[in-house]
């Protein structure tokens, strides 16, 4: 096997330019795998369209949900909210052969393998608080007073959980147990829409937005679970930073105005093999 483990996130195919980009996107080897780390689109039919197209071109597609897939908007005939919406997305993915966080983790056996690829769905819990805030309530007050508030507050419903942070708590606990059952010698690529540590959010233009970008509870997962790499998106700041010797790769395509310098051939980040890794 000589393919590559590739990654992208934040395809946002509701934007015509991004849709056109996707239509022109082909692997250069039929053994390539593609990680899609969330924010494909808001309407379920658009998510399905994009993942169907990719599943037909790449040997394997692995998806982790972003916040945009979980929005319930008036423009989507699918009115499901919260966990039911997530599970409906999982079902659509399975019908397309796309791997979700609910499926057995696939093992990459190509160059630099074997590596277990682990798509995660964890959400956030307002623990990445801005300076001066000691609670979720204080963090939200700072955000509302500054006018910088994530649209999730209106559109990402946590049903049946009482809050998004309660949903996050349940997901983190369940996922942690599942990861603890992996062979401790196995190397993993952790794939999450949000960074697993706070550090990458320090460069946000609006620091108060970080509260919608992850949870402190995953701060040591890259060490605990033997990560060869961590792949994430959401920030729309494509780059690789290194933490404890582990590359954290932000792989966003992002909105049309944010793609300067991202050409057709560099649009997919290379996770493995390591010597040709780019992001
Ligand atoms: Fe995004
Ligand atoms: Fe996002």
mmCIF file of C-alpha atoms and ligand atoms in Angstrom:
data_model
loop_
_atom_site.group_PDB
_atom_site.id
_atom_site.type_symbol
_atom_site.label_atom_id
_atom_site.label_comp_id
_atom_site.label_asym_id
_atom_site.label_seq_id
_atom_site.Cartn_x
_atom_site.Cartn_y
_atom_site.Cartn_z
ATOM 1 C CA UNK A 1 0.000 0.000 0.000
ATOM 2 C CA UNK A 2 1.517 3.335 -1.009
ATOM 3 C CA UNK A 3 -1.236 5.869 -0.423
ATOM 4 C CA UNK A 4 -1.368 8.882 1.846
ATOM 5 C CA UNK A 5 -3.464 9.738 4.876
ATOM 6 C CA UNK A 6 -4.890 13.144 3.953
ATOM 7 C CA UNK A 7 -7.052 15.599 5.867
ATOM 8 C CA UNK A 8 -9.275 18.611 5.393
ATOM 9 C CA UNK A 9 -11.985 20.331 7.424
ATOM 10 C CA UNK A 10 -14.387 23.234 7.233
ATOM 11 C CA UNK A 11 -15.339 22.579 3.620
ATOM 12 C CA UNK A 12 -18.433 24.801 4.067
ATOM 13 C CA UNK A 13 -19.907 23.667 0.755
ATOM 14 C CA UNK A 14 -22.895 25.986 1.138
ATOM 15 C CA UNK A 15 -20.532 28.480 -0.531
ATOM 16 C CA UNK A 16 -20.511 28.047 -4.315
ATOM 17 C CA UNK A 17 -16.743 28.522 -4.559
ATOM 18 C CA UNK A 18 -16.155 25.756 -2.026
ATOM 19 C CA UNK A 19 -18.566 23.440 -3.856
ATOM 20 C CA UNK A 20 -16.679 24.018 -7.080
ATOM 21 C CA UNK A 21 -13.431 23.343 -5.287
ATOM 22 C CA UNK A 22 -14.768 20.011 -4.066
ATOM 23 C CA UNK A 23 -15.981 18.965 -7.509
ATOM 24 C CA UNK A 24 -12.424 19.469 -8.786
ATOM 25 C CA UNK A 25 -10.805 17.548 -5.941
ATOM 26 C CA UNK A 26 -9.352 14.123 -6.777
ATOM 27 C CA UNK A 27 -6.822 11.962 -4.955
ATOM 28 C CA UNK A 28 -3.597 11.408 -6.851
ATOM 29 C CA UNK A 29 -3.495 7.777 -5.742
ATOM 30 C CA UNK A 30 -6.441 5.399 -5.435
ATOM 31 C CA UNK A 31 -5.151 4.221 -2.055
ATOM 32 C CA UNK A 32 -5.415 7.650 -0.433
ATOM 33 C CA UNK A 33 -7.592 8.031 2.669
ATOM 34 C CA UNK A 34 -9.289 11.316 3.530
ATOM 35 C CA UNK A 35 -10.142 12.670 6.982
ATOM 36 C CA UNK A 36 -12.958 15.266 6.975
ATOM 37 C CA UNK A 37 -12.874 17.024 10.358
ATOM 38 C CA UNK A 38 -16.271 18.711 10.414
ATOM 39 C CA UNK A 39 -18.127 21.783 9.159
ATOM 40 C CA UNK A 40 -19.006 20.250 5.787
ATOM 41 C CA UNK A 41 -22.297 22.220 5.622
ATOM 42 C CA UNK A 42 -25.446 23.038 7.581
ATOM 43 C CA UNK A 43 -28.135 21.210 5.582
ATOM 44 C CA UNK A 44 -27.986 17.444 5.841
ATOM 45 C CA UNK A 45 -28.538 17.041 2.075
ATOM 46 C CA UNK A 46 -25.451 19.195 1.426
ATOM 47 C CA UNK A 47 -23.356 17.163 3.875
ATOM 48 C CA UNK A 48 -24.527 14.004 2.158
ATOM 49 C CA UNK A 49 -23.753 15.393 -1.304
ATOM 50 C CA UNK A 50 -20.177 16.278 -0.318
ATOM 51 C CA UNK A 51 -19.419 13.025 1.499
ATOM 52 C CA UNK A 52 -20.919 10.933 -1.311
ATOM 53 C CA UNK A 53 -18.667 12.670 -3.806
ATOM 54 C CA UNK A 54 -15.577 12.114 -1.642
ATOM 55 C CA UNK A 55 -16.477 8.524 -0.765
ATOM 56 C CA UNK A 56 -16.597 7.780 -4.486
ATOM 57 C CA UNK A 57 -13.068 9.090 -5.006
ATOM 58 C CA UNK A 58 -11.014 8.151 -1.933
ATOM 59 C CA UNK A 59 -10.405 4.640 -0.701
ATOM 60 C CA UNK A 60 -11.714 5.547 2.718
ATOM 61 C CA UNK A 61 -13.365 8.678 4.132
ATOM 62 C CA UNK A 62 -13.445 9.353 7.885
ATOM 63 C CA UNK A 63 -15.763 12.061 9.219
ATOM 64 C CA UNK A 64 -16.041 13.835 12.562
ATOM 65 C CA UNK A 65 -18.898 16.313 12.977
ATOM 66 C CA UNK A 66 -18.424 20.056 13.269
ATOM 67 C CA UNK A 67 -20.787 22.503 14.865
ATOM 68 C CA UNK A 68 -22.296 23.538 11.519
ATOM 69 C CA UNK A 69 -23.631 20.046 10.756
ATOM 70 C CA UNK A 70 -25.416 20.186 14.108
ATOM 71 C CA UNK A 71 -27.184 23.481 13.508
ATOM 72 C CA UNK A 72 -30.947 23.238 13.054
ATOM 73 C CA UNK A 73 -31.802 25.935 10.517
ATOM 74 C CA UNK A 74 -34.993 27.014 8.813
ATOM 75 C CA UNK A 75 -33.390 26.304 5.418
ATOM 76 C CA UNK A 76 -33.113 22.588 6.131
ATOM 77 C CA UNK A 77 -36.218 20.410 5.687
ATOM 78 C CA UNK A 78 -34.612 18.036 8.222
ATOM 79 C CA UNK A 79 -35.684 19.665 11.470
ATOM 80 C CA UNK A 80 -33.975 17.231 13.852
ATOM 81 C CA UNK A 81 -32.176 18.742 16.835
ATOM 82 C CA UNK A 82 -29.276 17.740 19.046
ATOM 83 C CA UNK A 83 -28.422 14.085 19.461
ATOM 84 C CA UNK A 84 -31.121 12.947 17.016
ATOM 85 C CA UNK A 85 -29.582 15.162 14.367
ATOM 86 C CA UNK A 86 -26.122 13.753 15.078
ATOM 87 C CA UNK A 87 -27.390 10.175 14.856
ATOM 88 C CA UNK A 88 -29.200 10.946 11.586
ATOM 89 C CA UNK A 89 -25.891 12.193 10.180
ATOM 90 C CA UNK A 90 -24.188 9.004 11.369
ATOM 91 C CA UNK A 91 -26.804 6.925 9.546
ATOM 92 C CA UNK A 92 -26.332 8.897 6.309
ATOM 93 C CA UNK A 93 -22.569 8.450 6.567
ATOM 94 C CA UNK A 94 -22.868 4.725 7.122
ATOM 95 C CA UNK A 95 -25.059 4.410 4.037
ATOM 96 C CA UNK A 96 -22.215 6.039 2.090
ATOM 97 C CA UNK A 97 -19.507 3.871 3.671
ATOM 98 C CA UNK A 98 -18.055 6.874 5.522
ATOM 99 C CA UNK A 99 -16.541 6.124 8.960
ATOM 100 C CA UNK A 100 -18.008 8.070 11.915
ATOM 101 C CA UNK A 101 -17.112 8.356 15.614
ATOM 102 C CA UNK A 102 -19.698 5.623 16.271
ATOM 103 C CA UNK A 103 -17.921 3.008 14.133
ATOM 104 C CA UNK A 104 -14.956 0.705 14.781
ATOM 105 C CA UNK A 105 -11.783 2.759 14.357
ATOM 106 C CA UNK A 106 -10.047 1.984 11.056
ATOM 107 C CA UNK A 107 -6.335 1.139 11.016
ATOM 108 C CA UNK A 108 -4.130 2.851 8.447
ATOM 109 C CA UNK A 109 -1.632 0.267 7.236
ATOM 110 C CA UNK A 110 0.000 2.414 4.552
ATOM 111 C CA UNK A 111 3.328 4.266 4.896
ATOM 112 C CA UNK A 112 4.199 4.932 8.563
ATOM 113 C CA UNK A 113 1.395 2.638 9.683
ATOM 114 C CA UNK A 114 -0.088 0.851 11.440
ATOM 115 C CA UNK A 115 -1.923 3.808 12.978
ATOM 116 C CA UNK A 116 -5.476 3.742 14.308
ATOM 117 C CA UNK A 117 -7.532 6.662 13.003
ATOM 118 C CA UNK A 118 -9.931 7.877 15.692
ATOM 119 C CA UNK A 119 -12.726 10.284 14.713
ATOM 120 C CA UNK A 120 -14.070 12.052 17.800
ATOM 121 C CA UNK A 121 -17.257 13.898 18.644
ATOM 122 C CA UNK A 122 -16.681 15.837 21.873
ATOM 123 C CA UNK A 123 -18.123 19.374 21.568
ATOM 124 C CA UNK A 124 -16.988 22.041 24.076
ATOM 125 C CA UNK A 125 -17.780 23.027 27.621
ATOM 126 C CA UNK A 126 -16.859 26.728 27.956
ATOM 127 C CA UNK A 127 -13.698 25.824 29.898
ATOM 128 C CA UNK A 128 -11.464 27.804 27.474
ATOM 129 C CA UNK A 129 -12.577 30.955 29.291
ATOM 130 C CA UNK A 130 -11.402 34.499 28.539
ATOM 131 C CA UNK A 131 -9.171 36.326 31.028
ATOM 132 C CA UNK A 132 -11.125 37.483 34.050
ATOM 133 C CA UNK A 133 -13.870 34.861 33.789
ATOM 134 C CA UNK A 134 -14.035 32.168 36.471
ATOM 135 C CA UNK A 135 -17.221 30.433 35.296
ATOM 136 C CA UNK A 136 -19.233 29.680 32.159
ATOM 137 C CA UNK A 137 -21.686 32.428 33.102
ATOM 138 C CA UNK A 138 -18.906 35.003 33.391
ATOM 139 C CA UNK A 139 -17.340 33.834 30.122
ATOM 140 C CA UNK A 140 -20.665 34.194 28.316
ATOM 141 C CA UNK A 141 -21.267 37.623 29.840
ATOM 142 C CA UNK A 142 -17.906 38.823 28.507
ATOM 143 C CA UNK A 143 -18.801 37.441 25.072
ATOM 144 C CA UNK A 144 -22.283 38.964 24.942
ATOM 145 C CA UNK A 145 -21.026 42.355 26.157
ATOM 146 C CA UNK A 146 -18.398 42.370 23.403
ATOM 147 C CA UNK A 147 -20.860 41.272 20.704
ATOM 148 C CA UNK A 148 -18.740 38.204 19.817
ATOM 149 C CA UNK A 149 -21.062 35.221 20.355
ATOM 150 C CA UNK A 150 -20.951 31.912 18.504
ATOM 151 C CA UNK A 151 -24.096 31.193 16.445
ATOM 152 C CA UNK A 152 -24.230 27.805 18.197
ATOM 153 C CA UNK A 153 -25.979 29.597 21.060
ATOM 154 C CA UNK A 154 -28.987 29.973 18.738
ATOM 155 C CA UNK A 155 -28.785 26.970 16.430
ATOM 156 C CA UNK A 156 -26.895 24.082 18.069
ATOM 157 C CA UNK A 157 -29.475 22.494 20.344
ATOM 158 C CA UNK A 158 -28.243 19.988 22.941
ATOM 159 C CA UNK A 159 -31.455 17.900 23.228
ATOM 160 C CA UNK A 160 -31.940 15.679 25.175
ATOM 161 C CA UNK A 161 -29.107 17.089 27.301
ATOM 162 C CA UNK A 162 -29.812 20.224 29.344
ATOM 163 C CA UNK A 163 -26.864 22.103 27.805
ATOM 164 C CA UNK A 164 -24.095 21.814 25.248
ATOM 165 C CA UNK A 165 -21.566 21.420 28.070
ATOM 166 C CA UNK A 166 -23.604 18.543 29.558
ATOM 167 C CA UNK A 167 -23.593 16.871 26.131
ATOM 168 C CA UNK A 168 -19.820 17.457 25.978
ATOM 169 C CA UNK A 169 -19.392 15.879 29.417
ATOM 170 C CA UNK A 170 -21.256 12.754 28.299
ATOM 171 C CA UNK A 171 -19.292 12.502 25.054
ATOM 172 C CA UNK A 172 -15.905 12.991 26.731
ATOM 173 C CA UNK A 173 -16.630 10.393 29.424
ATOM 174 C CA UNK A 174 -17.879 7.803 26.938
ATOM 175 C CA UNK A 175 -15.029 8.420 24.486
ATOM 176 C CA UNK A 176 -12.355 8.328 27.191
ATOM 177 C CA UNK A 177 -13.574 4.869 28.224
ATOM 178 C CA UNK A 178 -13.481 3.676 24.637
ATOM 179 C CA UNK A 179 -9.957 5.013 24.067
ATOM 180 C CA UNK A 180 -8.774 3.386 27.302
ATOM 181 C CA UNK A 181 -9.681 0.007 25.819
ATOM 182 C CA UNK A 182 -7.287 0.464 22.869
ATOM 183 C CA UNK A 183 -3.976 -1.382 22.938
ATOM 184 C CA UNK A 184 -1.696 1.121 24.779
ATOM 185 C CA UNK A 185 1.093 0.351 22.287
ATOM 186 C CA UNK A 186 -1.090 1.319 19.317
ATOM 187 C CA UNK A 187 -0.384 4.717 17.791
ATOM 188 C CA UNK A 188 -3.419 6.814 16.929
ATOM 189 C CA UNK A 189 -4.354 9.833 14.857
ATOM 190 C CA UNK A 190 -6.933 11.739 16.906
ATOM 191 C CA UNK A 191 -9.457 13.605 14.715
ATOM 192 C CA UNK A 192 -11.721 16.197 16.299
ATOM 193 C CA UNK A 193 -13.428 19.325 15.007
ATOM 194 C CA UNK A 194 -11.898 21.268 17.898
ATOM 195 C CA UNK A 195 -8.304 21.371 19.115
ATOM 196 C CA UNK A 196 -7.782 18.983 22.040
ATOM 197 C CA UNK A 197 -5.699 21.577 23.871
ATOM 198 C CA UNK A 198 -6.256 25.253 24.427
ATOM 199 C CA UNK A 199 -2.953 26.546 23.096
ATOM 200 C CA UNK A 200 -3.954 26.803 19.384
ATOM 201 C CA UNK A 201 -6.841 29.120 20.311
ATOM 202 C CA UNK A 202 -4.431 31.715 21.755
ATOM 203 C CA UNK A 203 -4.053 33.274 18.308
ATOM 204 C CA UNK A 204 -7.783 33.924 17.828
ATOM 205 C CA UNK A 205 -8.586 37.524 16.940
ATOM 206 C CA UNK A 206 -11.356 37.445 19.556
ATOM 207 C CA UNK A 207 -10.102 35.469 22.590
ATOM 208 C CA UNK A 208 -13.640 35.289 24.003
ATOM 209 C CA UNK A 209 -14.545 32.952 21.102
ATOM 210 C CA UNK A 210 -12.289 30.215 22.535
ATOM 211 C CA UNK A 211 -15.043 29.081 24.920
ATOM 212 C CA UNK A 212 -16.765 27.490 21.884
ATOM 213 C CA UNK A 213 -13.552 25.737 20.766
ATOM 214 C CA UNK A 214 -12.952 22.729 23.013
ATOM 215 C CA UNK A 215 -12.569 21.473 26.546
ATOM 216 C CA UNK A 216 -9.767 21.288 29.123
ATOM 217 C CA UNK A 217 -10.742 17.673 29.728
ATOM 218 C CA UNK A 218 -8.831 16.505 26.655
ATOM 219 C CA UNK A 219 -5.608 18.404 27.460
ATOM 220 C CA UNK A 220 -3.492 15.248 27.939
ATOM 221 C CA UNK A 221 -5.161 12.921 25.436
ATOM 222 C CA UNK A 222 -2.369 13.249 22.852
ATOM 223 C CA UNK A 223 0.074 11.897 25.472
ATOM 224 C CA UNK A 224 -2.236 9.414 27.183
ATOM 225 C CA UNK A 225 -3.404 7.750 23.993
ATOM 226 C CA UNK A 226 -0.095 7.721 22.119
ATOM 227 C CA UNK A 227 -0.991 10.142 19.325
ATOM 228 C CA UNK A 228 1.102 10.195 16.168
ATOM 229 C CA UNK A 229 -0.828 13.335 15.181
ATOM 230 C CA UNK A 230 -3.899 15.355 16.137
ATOM 231 C CA UNK A 231 -6.084 16.660 13.297
ATOM 232 C CA UNK A 232 -8.636 19.421 13.861
ATOM 233 C CA UNK A 233 -10.335 22.431 12.259
ATOM 234 C CA UNK A 234 -12.952 24.984 13.375
ATOM 235 C CA UNK A 235 -10.483 27.840 13.871
ATOM 236 C CA UNK A 236 -10.034 28.411 10.128
ATOM 237 C CA UNK A 237 -6.317 28.977 10.787
ATOM 238 C CA UNK A 238 -4.464 26.349 8.808
ATOM 239 C CA UNK A 239 -1.119 25.452 10.365
ATOM 240 C CA UNK A 240 0.771 22.831 12.356
ATOM 241 C CA UNK A 241 1.935 23.411 15.912
ATOM 242 C CA UNK A 242 3.891 20.909 18.008
ATOM 243 C CA UNK A 243 3.046 19.952 21.567
ATOM 244 C CA UNK A 244 5.012 17.308 23.518
ATOM 245 C CA UNK A 245 6.468 16.173 20.201
ATOM 246 C CA UNK A 246 3.023 15.630 18.621
ATOM 247 C CA UNK A 247 1.955 17.605 15.528
ATOM 248 C CA UNK A 248 -1.418 19.320 15.914
ATOM 249 C CA UNK A 249 -2.642 19.983 12.384
ATOM 250 C CA UNK A 250 -5.342 22.583 11.730
ATOM 251 C CA UNK A 251 -6.599 21.529 8.300
ATOM 252 C CA UNK A 252 -9.392 24.004 7.452
ATOM 253 C CA UNK A 253 -10.293 24.994 3.930
ATOM 254 C CA UNK A 254 -12.471 27.766 5.416
ATOM 255 C CA UNK A 255 -14.701 30.383 3.824
ATOM 256 C CA UNK A 256 -13.893 31.648 0.298
ATOM 257 C CA UNK A 257 -12.222 34.850 1.560
ATOM 258 C CA UNK A 258 -9.880 32.856 3.795
ATOM 259 C CA UNK A 259 -8.248 30.638 1.194
ATOM 260 C CA UNK A 260 -5.411 32.762 -0.125
ATOM 261 C CA UNK A 261 -2.518 30.484 -0.930
ATOM 262 C CA UNK A 262 -4.566 27.280 -0.830
ATOM 263 C CA UNK A 263 -4.416 25.845 -4.340
ATOM 264 C CA UNK A 264 -6.004 22.706 -5.686
ATOM 265 C CA UNK A 265 -2.934 20.597 -4.959
ATOM 266 C CA UNK A 266 -2.217 21.878 -1.482
ATOM 267 C CA UNK A 267 -5.846 21.902 -0.339
ATOM 268 C CA UNK A 268 -5.493 18.577 1.433
ATOM 269 C CA UNK A 269 -3.079 18.344 4.326
ATOM 270 C CA UNK A 270 -0.860 15.266 4.445
ATOM 271 C CA UNK A 271 -0.834 13.556 7.822
ATOM 272 C CA UNK A 272 1.090 10.419 6.809
ATOM 273 C CA UNK A 273 3.641 9.512 5.619
ATOM 274 C CA UNK A 274 5.374 11.736 8.109
ATOM 275 C CA UNK A 275 8.317 12.822 5.965
ATOM 276 C CA UNK A 276 5.984 14.454 3.444
ATOM 277 C CA UNK A 277 3.514 15.843 6.016
ATOM 278 C CA UNK A 278 2.256 19.296 5.108
ATOM 279 C CA UNK A 279 -0.352 21.596 6.473
HETATM 280 FE FE1 LIG B 1 -15.872 26.199 10.106
HETATM 281 FE FE1 LIG B 2 -16.699 24.897 13.351
#
